[in-house]
mmCIF file of C-alpha atoms and ligand atoms in Angstrom:
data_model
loop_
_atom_site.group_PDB
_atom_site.id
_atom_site.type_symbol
_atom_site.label_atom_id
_atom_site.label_comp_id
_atom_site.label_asym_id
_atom_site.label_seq_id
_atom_site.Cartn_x
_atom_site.Cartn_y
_atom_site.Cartn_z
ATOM 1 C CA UNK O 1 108.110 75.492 123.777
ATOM 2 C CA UNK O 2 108.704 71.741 124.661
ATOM 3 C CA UNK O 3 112.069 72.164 122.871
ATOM 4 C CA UNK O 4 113.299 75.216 125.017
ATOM 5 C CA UNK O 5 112.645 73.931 128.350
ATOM 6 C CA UNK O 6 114.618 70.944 126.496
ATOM 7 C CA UNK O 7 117.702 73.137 125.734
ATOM 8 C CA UNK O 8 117.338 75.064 129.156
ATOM 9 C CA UNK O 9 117.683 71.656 130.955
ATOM 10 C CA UNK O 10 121.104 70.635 128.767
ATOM 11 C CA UNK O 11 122.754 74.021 129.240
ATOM 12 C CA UNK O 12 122.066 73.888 133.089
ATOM 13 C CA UNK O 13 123.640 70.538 133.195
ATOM 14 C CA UNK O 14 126.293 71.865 130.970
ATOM 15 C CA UNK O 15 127.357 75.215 132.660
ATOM 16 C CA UNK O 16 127.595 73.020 136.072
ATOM 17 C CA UNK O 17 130.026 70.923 134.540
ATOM 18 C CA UNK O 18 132.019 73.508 133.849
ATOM 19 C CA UNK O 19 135.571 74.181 135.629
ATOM 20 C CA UNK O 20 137.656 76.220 133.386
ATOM 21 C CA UNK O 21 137.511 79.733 131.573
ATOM 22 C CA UNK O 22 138.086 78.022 128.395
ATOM 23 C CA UNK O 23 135.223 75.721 128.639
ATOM 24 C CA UNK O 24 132.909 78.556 129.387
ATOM 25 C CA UNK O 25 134.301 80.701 126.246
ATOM 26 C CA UNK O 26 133.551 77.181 124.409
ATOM 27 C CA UNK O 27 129.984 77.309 126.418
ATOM 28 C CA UNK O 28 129.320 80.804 125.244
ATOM 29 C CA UNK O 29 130.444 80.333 121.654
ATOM 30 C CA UNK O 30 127.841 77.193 121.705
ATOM 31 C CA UNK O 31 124.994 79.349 123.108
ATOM 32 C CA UNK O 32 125.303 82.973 122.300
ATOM 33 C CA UNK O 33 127.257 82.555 119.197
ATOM 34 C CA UNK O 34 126.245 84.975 116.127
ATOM 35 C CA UNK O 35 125.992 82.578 113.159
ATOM 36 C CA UNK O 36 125.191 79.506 114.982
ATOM 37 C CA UNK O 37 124.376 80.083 118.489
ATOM 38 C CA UNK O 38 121.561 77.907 120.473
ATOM 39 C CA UNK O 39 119.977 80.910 120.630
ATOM 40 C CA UNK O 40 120.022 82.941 117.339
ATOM 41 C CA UNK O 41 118.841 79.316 115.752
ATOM 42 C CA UNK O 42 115.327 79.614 118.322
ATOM 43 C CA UNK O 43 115.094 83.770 117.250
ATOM 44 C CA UNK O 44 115.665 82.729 113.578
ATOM 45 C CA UNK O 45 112.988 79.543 113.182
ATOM 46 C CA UNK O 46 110.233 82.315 114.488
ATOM 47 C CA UNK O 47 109.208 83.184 111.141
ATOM 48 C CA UNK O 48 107.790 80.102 110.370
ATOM 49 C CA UNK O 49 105.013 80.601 113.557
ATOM 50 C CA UNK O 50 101.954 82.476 114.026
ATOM 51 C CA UNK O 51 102.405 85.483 115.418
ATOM 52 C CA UNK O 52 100.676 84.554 118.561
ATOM 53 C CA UNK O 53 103.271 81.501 118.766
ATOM 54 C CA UNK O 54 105.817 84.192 117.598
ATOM 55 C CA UNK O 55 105.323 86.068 121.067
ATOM 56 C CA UNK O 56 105.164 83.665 123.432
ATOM 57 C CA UNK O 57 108.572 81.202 121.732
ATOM 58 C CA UNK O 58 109.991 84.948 121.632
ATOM 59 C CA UNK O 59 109.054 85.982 125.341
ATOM 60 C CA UNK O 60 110.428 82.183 126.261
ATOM 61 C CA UNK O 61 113.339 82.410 124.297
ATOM 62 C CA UNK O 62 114.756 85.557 125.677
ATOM 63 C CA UNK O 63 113.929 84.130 129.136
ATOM 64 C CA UNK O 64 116.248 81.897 128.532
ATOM 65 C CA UNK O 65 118.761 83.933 127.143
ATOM 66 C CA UNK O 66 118.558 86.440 130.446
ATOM 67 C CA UNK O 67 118.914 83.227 132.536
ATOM 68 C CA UNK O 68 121.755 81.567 130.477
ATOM 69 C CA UNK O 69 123.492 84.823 130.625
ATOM 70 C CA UNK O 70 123.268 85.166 134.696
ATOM 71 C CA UNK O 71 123.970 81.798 135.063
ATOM 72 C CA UNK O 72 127.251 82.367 132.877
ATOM 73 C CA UNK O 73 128.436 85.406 134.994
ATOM 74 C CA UNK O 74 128.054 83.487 138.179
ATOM 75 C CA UNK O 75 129.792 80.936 136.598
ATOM 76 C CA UNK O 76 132.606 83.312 135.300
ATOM 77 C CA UNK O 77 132.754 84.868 139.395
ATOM 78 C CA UNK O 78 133.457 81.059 140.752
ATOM 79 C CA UNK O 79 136.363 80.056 138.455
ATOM 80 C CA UNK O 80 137.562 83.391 139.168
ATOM 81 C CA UNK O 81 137.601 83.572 142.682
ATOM 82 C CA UNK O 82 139.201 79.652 142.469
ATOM 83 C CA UNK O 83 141.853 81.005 139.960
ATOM 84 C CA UNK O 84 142.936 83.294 142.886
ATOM 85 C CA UNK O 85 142.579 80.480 145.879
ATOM 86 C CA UNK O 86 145.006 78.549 144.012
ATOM 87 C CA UNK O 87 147.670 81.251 143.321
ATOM 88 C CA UNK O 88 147.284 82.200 146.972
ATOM 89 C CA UNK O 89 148.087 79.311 147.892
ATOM 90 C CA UNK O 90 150.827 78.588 146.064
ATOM 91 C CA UNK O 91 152.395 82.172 146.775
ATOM 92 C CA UNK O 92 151.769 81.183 150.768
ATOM 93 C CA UNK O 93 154.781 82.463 152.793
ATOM 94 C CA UNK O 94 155.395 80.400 155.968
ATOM 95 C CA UNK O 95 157.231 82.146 158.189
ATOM 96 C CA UNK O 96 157.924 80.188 160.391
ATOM 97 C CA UNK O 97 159.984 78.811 158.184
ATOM 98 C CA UNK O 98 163.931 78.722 158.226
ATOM 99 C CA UNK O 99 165.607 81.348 155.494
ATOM 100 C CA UNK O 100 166.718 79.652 152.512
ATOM 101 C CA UNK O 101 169.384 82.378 152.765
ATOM 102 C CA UNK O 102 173.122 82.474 154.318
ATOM 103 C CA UNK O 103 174.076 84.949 156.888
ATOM 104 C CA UNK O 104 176.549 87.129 154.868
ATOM 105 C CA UNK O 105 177.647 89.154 157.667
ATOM 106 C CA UNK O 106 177.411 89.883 161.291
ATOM 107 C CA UNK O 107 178.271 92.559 164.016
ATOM 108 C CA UNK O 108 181.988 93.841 164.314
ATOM 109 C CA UNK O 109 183.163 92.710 168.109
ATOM 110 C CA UNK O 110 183.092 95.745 169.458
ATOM 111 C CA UNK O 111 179.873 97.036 168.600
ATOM 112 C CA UNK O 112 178.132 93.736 169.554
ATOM 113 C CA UNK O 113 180.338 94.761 173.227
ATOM 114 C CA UNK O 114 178.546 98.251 172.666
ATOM 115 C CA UNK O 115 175.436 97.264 172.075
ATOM 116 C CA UNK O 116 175.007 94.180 174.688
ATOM 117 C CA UNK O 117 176.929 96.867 177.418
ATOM 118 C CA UNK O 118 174.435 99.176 176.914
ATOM 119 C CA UNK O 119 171.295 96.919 176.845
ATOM 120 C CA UNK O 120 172.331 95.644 180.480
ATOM 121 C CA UNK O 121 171.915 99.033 181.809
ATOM 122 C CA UNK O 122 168.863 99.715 179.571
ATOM 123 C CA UNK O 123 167.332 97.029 181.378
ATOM 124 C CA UNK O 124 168.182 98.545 185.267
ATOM 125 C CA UNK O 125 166.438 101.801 183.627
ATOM 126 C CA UNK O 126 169.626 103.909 182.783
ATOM 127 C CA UNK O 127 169.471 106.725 180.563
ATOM 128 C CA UNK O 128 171.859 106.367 177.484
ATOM 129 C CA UNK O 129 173.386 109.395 176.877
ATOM 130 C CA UNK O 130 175.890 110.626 173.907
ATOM 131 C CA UNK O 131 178.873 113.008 173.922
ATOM 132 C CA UNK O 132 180.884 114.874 171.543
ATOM 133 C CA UNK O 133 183.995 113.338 170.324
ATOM 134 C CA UNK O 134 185.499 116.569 169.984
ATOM 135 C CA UNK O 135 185.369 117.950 173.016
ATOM 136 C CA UNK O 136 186.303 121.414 174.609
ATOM 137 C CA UNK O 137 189.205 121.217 177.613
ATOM 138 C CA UNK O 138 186.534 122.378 180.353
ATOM 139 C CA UNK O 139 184.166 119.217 180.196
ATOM 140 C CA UNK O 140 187.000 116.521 179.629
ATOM 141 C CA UNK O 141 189.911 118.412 182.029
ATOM 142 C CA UNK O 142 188.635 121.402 184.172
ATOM 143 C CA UNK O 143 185.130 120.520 185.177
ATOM 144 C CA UNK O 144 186.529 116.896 186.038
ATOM 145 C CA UNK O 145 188.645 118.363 188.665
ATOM 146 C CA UNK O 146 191.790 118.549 186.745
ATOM 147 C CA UNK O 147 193.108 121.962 186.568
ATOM 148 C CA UNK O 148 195.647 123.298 183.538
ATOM 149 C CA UNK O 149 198.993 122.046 184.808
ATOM 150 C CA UNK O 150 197.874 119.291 187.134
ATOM 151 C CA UNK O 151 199.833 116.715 186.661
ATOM 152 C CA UNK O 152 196.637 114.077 186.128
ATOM 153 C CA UNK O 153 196.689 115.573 182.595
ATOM 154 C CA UNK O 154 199.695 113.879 181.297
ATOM 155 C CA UNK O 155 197.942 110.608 182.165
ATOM 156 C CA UNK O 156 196.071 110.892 179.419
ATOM 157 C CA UNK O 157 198.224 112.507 176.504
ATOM 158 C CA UNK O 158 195.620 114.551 174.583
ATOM 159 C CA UNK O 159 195.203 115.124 170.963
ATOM 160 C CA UNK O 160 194.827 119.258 170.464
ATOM 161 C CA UNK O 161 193.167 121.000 167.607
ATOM 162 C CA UNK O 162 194.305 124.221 166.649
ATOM 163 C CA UNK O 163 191.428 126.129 167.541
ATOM 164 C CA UNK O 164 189.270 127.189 170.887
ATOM 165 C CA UNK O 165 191.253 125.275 173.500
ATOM 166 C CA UNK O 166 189.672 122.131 171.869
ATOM 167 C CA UNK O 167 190.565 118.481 171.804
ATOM 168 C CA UNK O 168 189.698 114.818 170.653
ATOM 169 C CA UNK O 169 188.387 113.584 173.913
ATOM 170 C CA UNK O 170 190.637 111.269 175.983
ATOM 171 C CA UNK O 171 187.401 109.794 178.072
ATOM 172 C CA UNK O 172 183.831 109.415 178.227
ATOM 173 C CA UNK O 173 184.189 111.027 181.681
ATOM 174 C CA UNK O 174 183.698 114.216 179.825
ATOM 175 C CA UNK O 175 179.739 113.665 179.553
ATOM 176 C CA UNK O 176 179.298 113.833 183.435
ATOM 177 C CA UNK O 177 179.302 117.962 184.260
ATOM 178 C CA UNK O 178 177.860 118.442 180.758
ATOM 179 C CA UNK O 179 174.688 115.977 181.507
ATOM 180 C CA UNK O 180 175.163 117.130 185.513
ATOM 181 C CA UNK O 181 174.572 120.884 184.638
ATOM 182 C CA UNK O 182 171.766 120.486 182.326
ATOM 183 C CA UNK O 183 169.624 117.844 184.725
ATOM 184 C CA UNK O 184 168.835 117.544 188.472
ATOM 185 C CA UNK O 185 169.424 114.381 190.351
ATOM 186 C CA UNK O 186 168.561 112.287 191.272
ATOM 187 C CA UNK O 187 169.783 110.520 187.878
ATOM 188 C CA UNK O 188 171.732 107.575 186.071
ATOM 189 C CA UNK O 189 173.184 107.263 182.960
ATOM 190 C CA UNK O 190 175.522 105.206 180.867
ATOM 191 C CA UNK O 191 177.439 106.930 177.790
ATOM 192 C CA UNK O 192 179.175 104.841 175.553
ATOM 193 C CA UNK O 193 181.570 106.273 172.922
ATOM 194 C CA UNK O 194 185.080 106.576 171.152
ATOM 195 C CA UNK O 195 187.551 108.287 172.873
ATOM 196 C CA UNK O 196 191.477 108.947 171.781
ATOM 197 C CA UNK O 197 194.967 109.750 173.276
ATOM 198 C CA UNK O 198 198.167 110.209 171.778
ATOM 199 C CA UNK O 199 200.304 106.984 172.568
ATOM 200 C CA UNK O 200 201.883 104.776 170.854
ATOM 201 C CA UNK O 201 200.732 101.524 170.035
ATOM 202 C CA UNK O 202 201.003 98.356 171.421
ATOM 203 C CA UNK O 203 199.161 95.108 172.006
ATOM 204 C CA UNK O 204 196.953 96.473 174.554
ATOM 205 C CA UNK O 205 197.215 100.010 174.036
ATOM 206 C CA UNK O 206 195.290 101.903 171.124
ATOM 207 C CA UNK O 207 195.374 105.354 170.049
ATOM 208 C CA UNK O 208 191.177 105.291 169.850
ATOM 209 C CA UNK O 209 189.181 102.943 171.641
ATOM 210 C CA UNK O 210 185.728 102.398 173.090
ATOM 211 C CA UNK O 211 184.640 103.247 176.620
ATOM 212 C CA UNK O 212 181.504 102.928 178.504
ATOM 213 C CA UNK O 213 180.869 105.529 181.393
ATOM 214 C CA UNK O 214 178.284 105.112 183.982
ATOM 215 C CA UNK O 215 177.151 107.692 186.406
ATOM 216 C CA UNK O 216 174.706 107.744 189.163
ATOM 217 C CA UNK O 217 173.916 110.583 191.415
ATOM 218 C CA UNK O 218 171.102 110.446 193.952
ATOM 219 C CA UNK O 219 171.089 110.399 197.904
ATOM 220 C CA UNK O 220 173.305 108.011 200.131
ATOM 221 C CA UNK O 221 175.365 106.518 196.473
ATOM 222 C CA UNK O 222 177.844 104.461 198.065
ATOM 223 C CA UNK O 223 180.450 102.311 197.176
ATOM 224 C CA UNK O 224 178.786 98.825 198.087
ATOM 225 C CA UNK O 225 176.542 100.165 195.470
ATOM 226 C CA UNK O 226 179.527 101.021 193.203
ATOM 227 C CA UNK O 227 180.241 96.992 193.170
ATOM 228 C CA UNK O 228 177.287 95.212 193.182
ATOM 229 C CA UNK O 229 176.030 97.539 190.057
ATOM 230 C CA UNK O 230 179.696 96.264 188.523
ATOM 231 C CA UNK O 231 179.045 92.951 189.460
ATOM 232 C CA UNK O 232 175.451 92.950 187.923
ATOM 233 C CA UNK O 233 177.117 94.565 184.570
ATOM 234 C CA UNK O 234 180.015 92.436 184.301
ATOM 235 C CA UNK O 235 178.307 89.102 184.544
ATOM 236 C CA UNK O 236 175.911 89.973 181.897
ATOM 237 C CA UNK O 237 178.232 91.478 179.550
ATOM 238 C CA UNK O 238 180.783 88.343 180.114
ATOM 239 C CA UNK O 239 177.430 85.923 180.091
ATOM 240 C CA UNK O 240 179.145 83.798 182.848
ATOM 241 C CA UNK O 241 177.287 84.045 186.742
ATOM 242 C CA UNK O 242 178.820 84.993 189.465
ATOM 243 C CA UNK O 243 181.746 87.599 188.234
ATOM 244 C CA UNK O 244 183.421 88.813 191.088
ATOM 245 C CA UNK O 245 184.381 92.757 191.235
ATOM 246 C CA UNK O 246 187.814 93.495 192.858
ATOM 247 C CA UNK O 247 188.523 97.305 193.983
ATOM 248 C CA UNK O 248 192.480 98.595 194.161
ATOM 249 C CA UNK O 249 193.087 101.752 195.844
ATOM 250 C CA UNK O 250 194.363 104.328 192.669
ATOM 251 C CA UNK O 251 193.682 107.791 191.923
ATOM 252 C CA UNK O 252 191.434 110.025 189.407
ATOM 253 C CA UNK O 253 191.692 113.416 190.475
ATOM 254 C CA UNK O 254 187.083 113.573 189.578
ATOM 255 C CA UNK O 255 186.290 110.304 191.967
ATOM 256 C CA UNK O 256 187.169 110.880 195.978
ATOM 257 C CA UNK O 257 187.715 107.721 196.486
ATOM 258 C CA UNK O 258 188.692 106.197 193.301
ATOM 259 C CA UNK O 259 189.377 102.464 192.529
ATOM 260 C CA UNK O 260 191.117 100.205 189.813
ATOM 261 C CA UNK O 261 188.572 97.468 189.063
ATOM 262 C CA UNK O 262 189.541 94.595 188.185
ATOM 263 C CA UNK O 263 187.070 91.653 187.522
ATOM 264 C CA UNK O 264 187.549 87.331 188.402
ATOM 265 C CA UNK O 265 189.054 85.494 185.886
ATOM 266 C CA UNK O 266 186.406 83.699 183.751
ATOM 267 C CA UNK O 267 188.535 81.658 181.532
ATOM 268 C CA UNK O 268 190.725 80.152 184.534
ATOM 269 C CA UNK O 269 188.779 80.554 187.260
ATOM 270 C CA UNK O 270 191.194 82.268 189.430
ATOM 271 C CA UNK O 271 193.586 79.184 189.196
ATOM 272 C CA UNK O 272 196.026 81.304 187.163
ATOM 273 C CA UNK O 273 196.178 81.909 182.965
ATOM 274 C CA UNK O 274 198.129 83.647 180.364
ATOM 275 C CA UNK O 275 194.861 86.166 180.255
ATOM 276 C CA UNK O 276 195.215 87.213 183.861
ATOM 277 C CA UNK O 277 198.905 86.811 183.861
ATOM 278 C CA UNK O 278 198.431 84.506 186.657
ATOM 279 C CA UNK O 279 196.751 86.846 189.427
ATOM 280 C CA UNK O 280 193.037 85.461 188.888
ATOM 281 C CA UNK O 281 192.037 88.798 188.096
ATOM 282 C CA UNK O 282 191.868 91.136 185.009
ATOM 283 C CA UNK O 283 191.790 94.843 185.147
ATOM 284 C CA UNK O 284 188.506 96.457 183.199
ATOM 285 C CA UNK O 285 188.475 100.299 183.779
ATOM 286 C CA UNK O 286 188.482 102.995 187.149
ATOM 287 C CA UNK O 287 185.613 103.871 188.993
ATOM 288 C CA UNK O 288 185.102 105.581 192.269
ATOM 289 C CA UNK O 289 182.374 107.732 194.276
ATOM 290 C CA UNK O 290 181.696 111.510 192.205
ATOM 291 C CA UNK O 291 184.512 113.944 193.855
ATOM 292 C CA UNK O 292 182.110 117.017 195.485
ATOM 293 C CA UNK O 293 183.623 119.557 193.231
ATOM 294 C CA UNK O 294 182.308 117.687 190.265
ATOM 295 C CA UNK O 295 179.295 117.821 191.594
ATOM 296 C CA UNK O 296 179.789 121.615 192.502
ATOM 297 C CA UNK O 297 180.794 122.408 189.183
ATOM 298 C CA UNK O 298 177.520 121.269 188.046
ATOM 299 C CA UNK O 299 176.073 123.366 190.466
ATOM 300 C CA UNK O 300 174.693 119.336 192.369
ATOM 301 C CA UNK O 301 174.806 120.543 195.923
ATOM 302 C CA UNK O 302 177.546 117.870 197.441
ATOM 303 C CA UNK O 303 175.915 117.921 200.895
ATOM 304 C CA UNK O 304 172.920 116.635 199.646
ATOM 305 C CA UNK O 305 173.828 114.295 197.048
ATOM 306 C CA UNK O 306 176.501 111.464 196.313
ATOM 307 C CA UNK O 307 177.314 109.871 193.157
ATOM 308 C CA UNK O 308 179.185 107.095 191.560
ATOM 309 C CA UNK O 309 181.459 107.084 188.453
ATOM 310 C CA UNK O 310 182.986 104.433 186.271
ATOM 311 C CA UNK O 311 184.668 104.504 183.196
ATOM 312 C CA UNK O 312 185.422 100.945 181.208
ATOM 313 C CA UNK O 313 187.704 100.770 178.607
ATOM 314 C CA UNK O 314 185.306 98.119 176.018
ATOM 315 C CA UNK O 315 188.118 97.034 173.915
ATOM 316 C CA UNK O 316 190.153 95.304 176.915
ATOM 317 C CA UNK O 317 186.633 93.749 177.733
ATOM 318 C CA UNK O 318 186.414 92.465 174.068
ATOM 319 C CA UNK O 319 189.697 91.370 174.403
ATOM 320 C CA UNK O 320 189.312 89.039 177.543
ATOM 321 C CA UNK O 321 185.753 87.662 175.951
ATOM 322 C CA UNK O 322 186.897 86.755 172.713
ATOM 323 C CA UNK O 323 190.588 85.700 173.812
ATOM 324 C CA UNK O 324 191.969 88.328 171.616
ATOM 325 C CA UNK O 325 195.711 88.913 172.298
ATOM 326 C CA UNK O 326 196.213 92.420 170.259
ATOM 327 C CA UNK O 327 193.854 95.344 170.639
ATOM 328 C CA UNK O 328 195.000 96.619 167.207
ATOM 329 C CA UNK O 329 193.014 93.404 165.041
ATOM 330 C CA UNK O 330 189.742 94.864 166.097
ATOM 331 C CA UNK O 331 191.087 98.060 164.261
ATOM 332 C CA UNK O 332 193.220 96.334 161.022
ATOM 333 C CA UNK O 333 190.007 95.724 158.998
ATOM 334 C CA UNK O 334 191.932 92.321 158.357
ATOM 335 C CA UNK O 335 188.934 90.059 157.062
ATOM 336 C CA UNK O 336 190.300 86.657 158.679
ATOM 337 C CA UNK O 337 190.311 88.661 161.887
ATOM 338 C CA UNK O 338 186.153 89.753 160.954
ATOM 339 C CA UNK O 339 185.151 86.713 159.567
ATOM 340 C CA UNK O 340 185.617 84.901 162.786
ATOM 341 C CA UNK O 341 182.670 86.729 164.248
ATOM 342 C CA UNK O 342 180.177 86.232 161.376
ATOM 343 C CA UNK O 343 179.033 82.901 162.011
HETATM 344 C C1 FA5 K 1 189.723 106.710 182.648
HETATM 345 O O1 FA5 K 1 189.676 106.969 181.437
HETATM 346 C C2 FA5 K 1 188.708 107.263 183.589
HETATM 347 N N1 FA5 K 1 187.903 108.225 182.901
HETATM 348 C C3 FA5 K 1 187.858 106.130 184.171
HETATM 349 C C4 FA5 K 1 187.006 106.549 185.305
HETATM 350 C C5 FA5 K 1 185.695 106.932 185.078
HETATM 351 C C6 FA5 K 1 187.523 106.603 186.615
HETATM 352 C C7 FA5 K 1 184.891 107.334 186.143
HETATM 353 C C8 FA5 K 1 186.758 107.008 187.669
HETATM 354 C C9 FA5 K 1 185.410 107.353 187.442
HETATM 355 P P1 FA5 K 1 191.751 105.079 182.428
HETATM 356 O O2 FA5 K 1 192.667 106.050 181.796
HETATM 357 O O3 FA5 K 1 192.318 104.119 183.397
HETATM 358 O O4 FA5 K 1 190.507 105.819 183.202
HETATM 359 O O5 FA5 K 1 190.989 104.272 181.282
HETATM 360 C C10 FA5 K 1 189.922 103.403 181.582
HETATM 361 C C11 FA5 K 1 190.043 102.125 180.770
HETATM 362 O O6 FA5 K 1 190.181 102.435 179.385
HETATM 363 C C12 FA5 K 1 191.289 101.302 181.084
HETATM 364 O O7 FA5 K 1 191.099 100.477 182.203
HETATM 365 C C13 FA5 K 1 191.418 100.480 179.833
HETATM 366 O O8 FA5 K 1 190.512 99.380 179.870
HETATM 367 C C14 FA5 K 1 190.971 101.435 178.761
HETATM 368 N N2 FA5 K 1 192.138 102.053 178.087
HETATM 369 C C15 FA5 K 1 192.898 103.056 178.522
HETATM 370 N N3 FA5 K 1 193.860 103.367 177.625
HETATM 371 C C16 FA5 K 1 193.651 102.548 176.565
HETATM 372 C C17 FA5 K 1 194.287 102.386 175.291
HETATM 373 N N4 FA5 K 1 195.286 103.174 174.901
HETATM 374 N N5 FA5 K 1 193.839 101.443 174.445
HETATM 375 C C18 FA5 K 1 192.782 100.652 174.807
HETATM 376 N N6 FA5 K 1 192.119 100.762 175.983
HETATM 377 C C19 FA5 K 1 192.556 101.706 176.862
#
């Protein structure tokens, strides 16, 4: 009896010591093992006791072998449970971190124009509205005011399909009657978008290209409202304060009046470049106040409401930001053109 409290005591002090899974297997072996475990060696000297010393070693022995056991488990749990602390810890992910990774690739001009154009007017509240790019001659000629054989149409020389009087759309003007007709003002929305003519190329002139059209009908639209909203857009999307917004008298048969904008030189500051051709000013797109039978056609009652319109071509814009002298790079998929935008 003296000689298993003994042997409880050492294997106490023993299993305490104990850190790893190996040195409990080793532990186990030492206690529980078949041939010559601690244990089996206390079951097998019973025979040589009285039977009344048989049952109480016995009851003492297997005691010890239920608390040896428990204590081995809990053991087992701990080095466990640290096993995982330290992988956790070494799998930790900061991240806060910086990537050990190189940027590989980044946003094409034009779409980071797109995307920073259309966030501006996200952030006044605008709705951003899509059109088709194949359009049908009503919504990009007819409902716009322009009438088969008015002369406004060979402004914009028009790619034709064969079938249904339909067309590749010349401008993003074509969304107004089709948003106009389907919701009541008052409203405002910017639709951005590819639109295509059939000219011939040159540095400044594309046969696709991006514009961005804005339209806002409501009561008493004016057109002091007309510049400061262009004022607001243009010195966010050029990231320099204080843009000023120029109007020029011009004509578009669906805006009564309508107005050539033209925007301050940001690169010279109006003292004269090669960019502005030295005027101090840069022209960006047409714009004017919605002509009433637009808003007729929609079925807007022009008495009651007013609207404004503009229409920005975004590849001019892209031009004048980036200092881009040929409208056709952003179109060449020439990767020393790209690559200057990926940093
Ligand atoms: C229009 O397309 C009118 N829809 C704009 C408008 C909207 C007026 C609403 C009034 C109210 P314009 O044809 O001028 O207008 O084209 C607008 C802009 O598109 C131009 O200022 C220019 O920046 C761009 N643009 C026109 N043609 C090309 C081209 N071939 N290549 C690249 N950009 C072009």
């Amino acid at each position: 009896m003296k000689d298993i409290e003994q042997i409880k005591k050492e294997a106490e002090k023993k299993l305490n010591a104990i850190n790893t899974q190996e040195e409990l297997d080793a532990f186990l072996i030492e206690y529980f093992g078949r041939k010559s475990g601690v244990l089996n060696n206390i079951l097998k000297s019973l025979k040589d006791l009285s039977i009344e010393e048989k049952k109480e070693v016995g009851k003492k022995a297997n005691q010890l072998k239920e608390f040896l056991q428990k204590k081995a488990e809990e053991k087992k749990q701990v080095i466990f449970q640290n096993k995982i602390k330290i992988q956790e810890e070494k799998e930790k992910i900061d991240i806060t971190a910086p990537s050990k990774y190189h940027k590989t690739g980044g946003l094409h001009p034009l779409d980071y124009i797109n995307q920073k154009a259309v966030s501006i007017f996200e952030s006044m509240g605008f709705e951003v509205v899509e059109g088709p790019e194949v359009e049908n001659e009503f919504y990009n000629f007819d409902a716009l005011n322009i009438p088969k054989h008015h002369p406004a149409r060979d402004m914009q020389d028009t790619f034709w399909l064969d079938v249904d009087s339909l067309l590749l759309r010349t401008q993003t003007s074509a969304v107004q009657v089709r948003y106009m007709q389907k919701n009541l003002p008052p409203l405002r929305i910017v639709s951005p978008g590819r639109v295509f003519r059939r000219e011939s190329t040159d540095a400044t002139h594309e046969m696709q290209f991006y514009q961005i059209e804005c339209l806002v009908v409501g009561k008493d639209i004016s057109l002091a409202n007309l510049k400061s909203l262009l004022e607001f857009f243009f010195s966010g999307l050029l990231e320099k304060s204080q843009v000023k917004v120029r109007f020029r008298p011009s004509y578009f048969p669906f805006v009564e009046p309508g107005v050539e904008v033209d925007v301050s030189c940001f690169l010279c500051r109006q003292k004269g470049c090669s960019v502005c051709k030295n005027t101090g000013w840069i022209e960006v797109g047409g714009a004017g106040l919605v002509h009433p039978n637009v808003l007729e056609t929609a079925k807007i009652s022009s008495r009651d409401f007013s609207g404004l319109a503009f229409g920005m071509g975004l590849d001019r814009i892209a031009m004048i930001k980036y200092n881009i002298d040929d409208v056709r790079l952003f179109y060449s998929s020439d990767l020393r053109f790209i690559k200057q935008f990926s940093k």
